[in-house]
């Protein structure tokens, strides 16, 4: 029989863990983590182009990502709920992020605002029907490409426009690598959603099967190594080793993906890769 004292001690030990769990869930579900991933990939691209840190662009992207992702995830619920905003934490943080995004957008030039706006419009039309009562998400096979295109516009094209950089062959290679890598990052999510995505979406796992989707991911990752060699002209550098390592981890995460994967496998572990890439470039 468990004594009252032992029971109280157990409650004291469990309580902080519950708060940590709730805090971590909020961090993930409020899209702060994915926004940090987008922000980190933007910094990675800027480092590769040798751009200085751009505070207005970086924070506009960060806060815009929170707003965009939360709108995609919770927009339908928000429209139906009559609860005050303070009792809807994801809406509350999204409104705050929207105001913060607006402040930093005002510090950007018109061309950069237009580029970021195109990415935001893709996010809006991803969830809101605009053509024959269909959103972009509902068109066959478009889901993975829309997400990859949105990330690429935000993290690779926007800094080029912001710094008025010329789009030469090397820039095209870096943009192409970014797009293909994001496609690879999406594969664990596609596999996770295999059993819940409507069949008409024709996602890669639905069209080709999970095993073949992993094979496609492996081929894309190997192709990324080839493109990476072209970018660096096969010259050994610290950045090349780090990029190669990140691609290798990406491949491992793809191959170990399952439709019944652990709760945070995709939403935390996979989305942490851009953050790890940026941190590695800074500290290694």
Short mmCIF file of C-alpha atoms in Angstrom, two decimals:
data_model
loop_
_atom_site.label_atom_id
_atom_site.label_comp_id
_atom_site.label_asym_id
_atom_site.label_seq_id
_atom_site.Cartn_x
_atom_site.Cartn_y
_atom_site.Cartn_z
CA UNK A 1 0.00 0.00 0.00
CA UNK A 2 1.36 3.44 -0.99
CA UNK A 3 1.61 5.81 1.96
CA UNK A 4 0.15 9.32 1.87
CA UNK A 5 3.65 10.80 2.21
CA UNK A 6 4.99 8.84 -0.77
CA UNK A 7 1.95 9.83 -2.79
CA UNK A 8 2.55 13.50 -2.03
CA UNK A 9 6.23 13.19 -2.99
CA UNK A 10 5.24 11.56 -6.29
CA UNK A 11 2.85 14.42 -7.05
CA UNK A 12 5.61 16.96 -6.31
CA UNK A 13 7.95 15.19 -8.74
CA UNK A 14 5.35 14.81 -11.49
CA UNK A 15 3.97 18.36 -11.34
CA UNK A 16 7.09 20.14 -12.73
CA UNK A 17 7.35 17.52 -15.47
CA UNK A 18 3.73 18.18 -16.45
CA UNK A 19 4.43 21.89 -16.70
CA UNK A 20 7.52 21.23 -18.81
CA UNK A 21 5.49 18.92 -21.06
CA UNK A 22 2.76 21.54 -21.46
CA UNK A 23 5.34 24.22 -22.19
CA UNK A 24 7.04 22.07 -24.80
CA UNK A 25 3.70 21.18 -26.41
CA UNK A 26 2.85 24.88 -26.60
CA UNK A 27 6.26 25.59 -28.16
CA UNK A 28 5.56 23.02 -30.87
CA UNK A 29 1.83 23.60 -31.41
CA UNK A 30 2.12 27.40 -31.46
CA UNK A 31 4.54 27.04 -34.43
CA UNK A 32 7.41 28.75 -32.61
CA UNK A 33 9.67 25.78 -33.37
CA UNK A 34 8.91 25.66 -37.10
CA UNK A 35 9.25 29.47 -37.26
CA UNK A 36 12.69 29.14 -35.65
CA UNK A 37 13.53 26.50 -38.29
CA UNK A 38 12.54 28.89 -41.11
CA UNK A 39 14.48 31.70 -39.44
CA UNK A 40 17.55 29.42 -39.10
CA UNK A 41 17.46 28.34 -42.74
CA UNK A 42 17.31 32.01 -43.75
CA UNK A 43 20.48 32.61 -41.68
CA UNK A 44 22.16 29.60 -43.31
CA UNK A 45 21.43 30.97 -46.78
CA UNK A 46 22.68 34.42 -45.78
CA UNK A 47 25.91 32.91 -44.47
CA UNK A 48 26.45 31.04 -47.75
CA UNK A 49 25.92 34.25 -49.73
CA UNK A 50 28.12 36.13 -47.21
CA UNK A 51 25.33 38.60 -46.43
CA UNK A 52 25.33 40.59 -43.20
CA UNK A 53 22.67 39.84 -40.61
CA UNK A 54 19.43 41.56 -41.62
CA UNK A 55 17.29 42.15 -38.53
CA UNK A 56 14.12 43.45 -40.28
CA UNK A 57 14.08 40.59 -42.80
CA UNK A 58 14.91 37.94 -40.20
CA UNK A 59 12.22 38.97 -37.73
CA UNK A 60 9.61 39.58 -40.42
CA UNK A 61 10.21 35.99 -41.57
CA UNK A 62 10.15 34.62 -38.01
CA UNK A 63 6.91 36.28 -36.94
CA UNK A 64 5.33 35.79 -40.35
CA UNK A 65 6.03 32.05 -40.10
CA UNK A 66 4.25 31.83 -36.74
CA UNK A 67 1.25 33.68 -38.17
CA UNK A 68 1.20 31.68 -41.43
CA UNK A 69 1.57 28.24 -39.89
CA UNK A 70 -0.96 28.92 -37.14
CA UNK A 71 -3.44 30.21 -39.70
CA UNK A 72 -3.04 26.99 -41.69
CA UNK A 73 -3.45 24.81 -38.59
CA UNK A 74 -6.11 26.68 -36.66
CA UNK A 75 -7.76 29.15 -39.05
CA UNK A 76 -10.89 27.05 -39.48
CA UNK A 77 -11.25 26.59 -35.71
CA UNK A 78 -10.78 30.31 -35.02
CA UNK A 79 -13.59 31.26 -37.38
CA UNK A 80 -16.02 28.90 -35.63
CA UNK A 81 -15.07 29.64 -32.01
CA UNK A 82 -16.75 32.38 -29.98
CA UNK A 83 -14.24 32.30 -27.12
CA UNK A 84 -12.43 35.58 -26.29
CA UNK A 85 -8.93 35.87 -27.74
CA UNK A 86 -7.23 35.59 -24.34
CA UNK A 87 -8.68 32.07 -23.98
CA UNK A 88 -7.34 31.03 -27.37
CA UNK A 89 -3.56 31.03 -26.81
CA UNK A 90 -2.59 30.10 -30.38
CA UNK A 91 -4.74 32.91 -31.76
CA UNK A 92 -3.33 35.30 -29.16
CA UNK A 93 0.30 34.57 -30.06
CA UNK A 94 -0.59 34.73 -33.77
CA UNK A 95 -2.11 38.20 -33.41
CA UNK A 96 0.96 39.40 -31.52
CA UNK A 97 3.17 37.87 -34.22
CA UNK A 98 1.10 39.59 -36.91
CA UNK A 99 1.67 42.99 -35.28
CA UNK A 100 5.40 42.26 -34.90
CA UNK A 101 5.63 41.11 -38.52
CA UNK A 102 3.93 44.31 -39.66
CA UNK A 103 6.41 46.47 -37.72
CA UNK A 104 9.41 44.76 -39.35
CA UNK A 105 7.81 44.71 -42.81
CA UNK A 106 7.61 48.51 -42.68
CA UNK A 107 11.41 48.56 -42.40
CA UNK A 108 11.83 46.58 -45.65
CA UNK A 109 11.93 47.83 -49.22
CA UNK A 110 8.99 47.34 -51.55
CA UNK A 111 10.56 44.53 -53.58
CA UNK A 112 11.32 42.42 -50.52
CA UNK A 113 7.81 43.02 -49.15
CA UNK A 114 6.33 41.81 -52.46
CA UNK A 115 8.47 38.64 -52.37
CA UNK A 116 7.47 37.86 -48.77
CA UNK A 117 3.84 38.69 -49.59
CA UNK A 118 3.86 36.11 -52.37
CA UNK A 119 4.98 33.51 -49.83
CA UNK A 120 2.26 34.63 -47.41
CA UNK A 121 -0.37 34.44 -50.17
CA UNK A 122 0.68 30.87 -50.92
CA UNK A 123 0.13 30.06 -47.24
CA UNK A 124 -3.32 31.69 -47.31
CA UNK A 125 -4.42 29.97 -50.51
CA UNK A 126 -3.02 26.71 -49.13
CA UNK A 127 -5.97 26.63 -46.74
CA UNK A 128 -8.60 29.01 -48.20
CA UNK A 129 -10.52 27.86 -51.32
CA UNK A 130 -9.94 30.19 -54.25
CA UNK A 131 -10.55 28.13 -57.41
CA UNK A 132 -13.66 25.97 -57.88
CA UNK A 133 -14.03 25.83 -54.08
CA UNK A 134 -10.58 24.27 -53.74
CA UNK A 135 -7.51 25.40 -51.81
CA UNK A 136 -3.98 24.66 -53.01
CA UNK A 137 -3.79 21.81 -50.48
CA UNK A 138 -6.72 20.06 -52.20
CA UNK A 139 -5.11 19.92 -55.65
CA UNK A 140 -3.57 16.57 -56.53
CA UNK A 141 0.09 16.17 -55.55
CA UNK A 142 0.66 19.90 -54.89
CA UNK A 143 0.96 19.80 -51.10
CA UNK A 144 4.67 18.99 -50.80
CA UNK A 145 5.69 21.37 -53.61
CA UNK A 146 3.73 24.33 -52.21
CA UNK A 147 5.40 23.99 -48.81
CA UNK A 148 8.85 23.66 -50.40
CA UNK A 149 8.22 26.65 -52.67
CA UNK A 150 7.00 28.79 -49.76
CA UNK A 151 10.09 28.01 -47.69
CA UNK A 152 12.40 28.60 -50.68
CA UNK A 153 10.87 31.98 -51.50
CA UNK A 154 11.12 33.05 -47.87
CA UNK A 155 14.61 31.79 -47.05
CA UNK A 156 16.50 31.86 -50.36
CA UNK A 157 14.88 34.31 -52.77
CA UNK A 158 13.94 37.02 -50.24
CA UNK A 159 17.54 37.68 -49.05
CA UNK A 160 18.75 37.92 -52.66
CA UNK A 161 16.12 40.57 -53.36
CA UNK A 162 16.76 42.34 -50.04
CA UNK A 163 20.49 42.69 -50.79
CA UNK A 164 19.98 43.37 -54.52
CA UNK A 165 22.26 40.43 -55.29
CA UNK A 166 22.60 39.11 -58.82
CA UNK A 167 21.02 35.74 -59.47
CA UNK A 168 23.96 33.95 -61.11
CA UNK A 169 24.56 30.25 -61.65
CA UNK A 170 25.84 29.76 -58.10
CA UNK A 171 22.77 31.48 -56.66
CA UNK A 172 20.52 29.24 -58.77
CA UNK A 173 22.36 26.17 -57.46
CA UNK A 174 21.89 27.28 -53.85
CA UNK A 175 18.19 28.04 -54.43
CA UNK A 176 17.79 24.65 -56.14
CA UNK A 177 19.52 22.86 -53.26
CA UNK A 178 17.28 24.65 -50.79
CA UNK A 179 14.12 23.62 -52.65
CA UNK A 180 15.17 19.97 -53.00
CA UNK A 181 16.32 19.73 -49.39
CA UNK A 182 12.99 21.08 -48.14
CA UNK A 183 11.25 18.46 -50.29
CA UNK A 184 13.35 15.85 -48.49
CA UNK A 185 12.45 17.35 -45.10
CA UNK A 186 8.78 17.06 -46.01
CA UNK A 187 8.96 13.31 -46.65
CA UNK A 188 8.77 12.26 -42.95
CA UNK A 189 5.68 14.48 -42.61
CA UNK A 190 4.12 12.96 -45.73
CA UNK A 191 4.75 9.47 -44.37
CA UNK A 192 3.39 10.45 -40.94
CA UNK A 193 0.16 11.74 -42.53
CA UNK A 194 -0.20 8.74 -44.85
CA UNK A 195 -3.20 7.33 -42.99
CA UNK A 196 -4.96 10.65 -42.32
CA UNK A 197 -4.49 12.58 -45.57
CA UNK A 198 -7.56 12.33 -47.86
CA UNK A 199 -6.81 9.96 -50.72
CA UNK A 200 -7.57 12.61 -53.34
CA UNK A 201 -4.49 14.59 -52.25
CA UNK A 202 -2.28 12.01 -54.01
CA UNK A 203 0.69 12.63 -51.71
CA UNK A 204 3.93 10.83 -52.52
CA UNK A 205 3.28 7.94 -50.11
CA UNK A 206 -0.25 7.59 -51.50
CA UNK A 207 0.96 7.57 -55.10
CA UNK A 208 4.20 5.62 -54.82
CA UNK A 209 3.93 3.84 -51.46
CA UNK A 210 6.01 4.50 -48.35
CA UNK A 211 8.96 2.37 -49.44
CA UNK A 212 9.26 4.05 -52.85
CA UNK A 213 8.82 7.48 -51.28
CA UNK A 214 11.83 6.76 -49.07
CA UNK A 215 13.72 5.67 -52.19
CA UNK A 216 12.84 8.98 -53.88
CA UNK A 217 14.11 10.78 -50.78
CA UNK A 218 17.35 8.82 -50.89
CA UNK A 219 17.87 9.65 -54.59
CA UNK A 220 17.15 13.34 -53.98
CA UNK A 221 19.61 13.39 -51.08
CA UNK A 222 22.34 11.80 -53.20
CA UNK A 223 21.62 14.35 -55.94
CA UNK A 224 21.98 17.10 -53.33
CA UNK A 225 25.51 15.87 -52.65
CA UNK A 226 26.30 16.29 -56.36
CA UNK A 227 24.88 19.83 -56.40
CA UNK A 228 26.78 20.60 -53.20
CA UNK A 229 30.03 19.58 -54.90
CA UNK A 230 29.22 21.90 -57.80
CA UNK A 231 28.60 24.83 -55.45
CA UNK A 232 31.96 24.37 -53.72
CA UNK A 233 33.78 23.25 -56.87
CA UNK A 234 34.65 20.16 -54.79
CA UNK A 235 36.91 22.29 -52.60
CA UNK A 236 37.00 20.98 -49.02
CA UNK A 237 35.65 23.59 -46.60
CA UNK A 238 34.07 23.62 -43.15
CA UNK A 239 30.72 24.59 -44.64
CA UNK A 240 30.86 21.65 -47.04
CA UNK A 241 31.45 19.15 -44.22
CA UNK A 242 28.58 20.61 -42.20
CA UNK A 243 26.21 20.62 -45.17
CA UNK A 244 27.16 17.05 -46.02
CA UNK A 245 26.53 16.00 -42.42
CA UNK A 246 23.09 17.66 -42.40
CA UNK A 247 22.18 15.88 -45.65
CA UNK A 248 23.29 12.59 -44.13
CA UNK A 249 21.08 13.10 -41.05
CA UNK A 250 18.22 14.02 -43.39
CA UNK A 251 18.61 10.73 -45.22
CA UNK A 252 18.64 8.78 -41.95
CA UNK A 253 15.46 10.51 -40.75
CA UNK A 254 13.76 9.74 -44.06
CA UNK A 255 14.71 6.06 -43.96
CA UNK A 256 13.50 5.67 -40.36
CA UNK A 257 10.19 7.46 -40.98
CA UNK A 258 6.99 5.52 -40.30
CA UNK A 259 3.30 6.28 -40.55
CA UNK A 260 3.08 5.50 -36.82
CA UNK A 261 6.16 7.50 -35.84
CA UNK A 262 6.77 8.99 -32.35
CA UNK A 263 4.86 12.17 -31.52
CA UNK A 264 7.77 14.59 -31.95
CA UNK A 265 9.69 12.76 -34.67
CA UNK A 266 8.70 15.12 -37.48
CA UNK A 267 7.34 18.13 -35.62
CA UNK A 268 10.48 18.52 -33.50
CA UNK A 269 13.36 16.28 -34.62
CA UNK A 270 13.06 16.80 -38.39
CA UNK A 271 12.26 20.49 -38.04
CA UNK A 272 15.33 20.93 -35.83
CA UNK A 273 17.70 20.24 -38.73
CA UNK A 274 17.77 23.85 -40.07
CA UNK A 275 18.45 25.04 -36.51
CA UNK A 276 21.29 22.52 -36.11
CA UNK A 277 22.72 23.59 -39.48
CA UNK A 278 22.78 27.27 -38.51
CA UNK A 279 24.21 26.63 -35.03
CA UNK A 280 26.90 24.37 -36.52
CA UNK A 281 27.99 27.05 -38.99
CA UNK A 282 28.34 29.54 -36.12
CA UNK A 283 30.08 27.46 -33.47
CA UNK A 284 32.05 24.77 -35.31
#
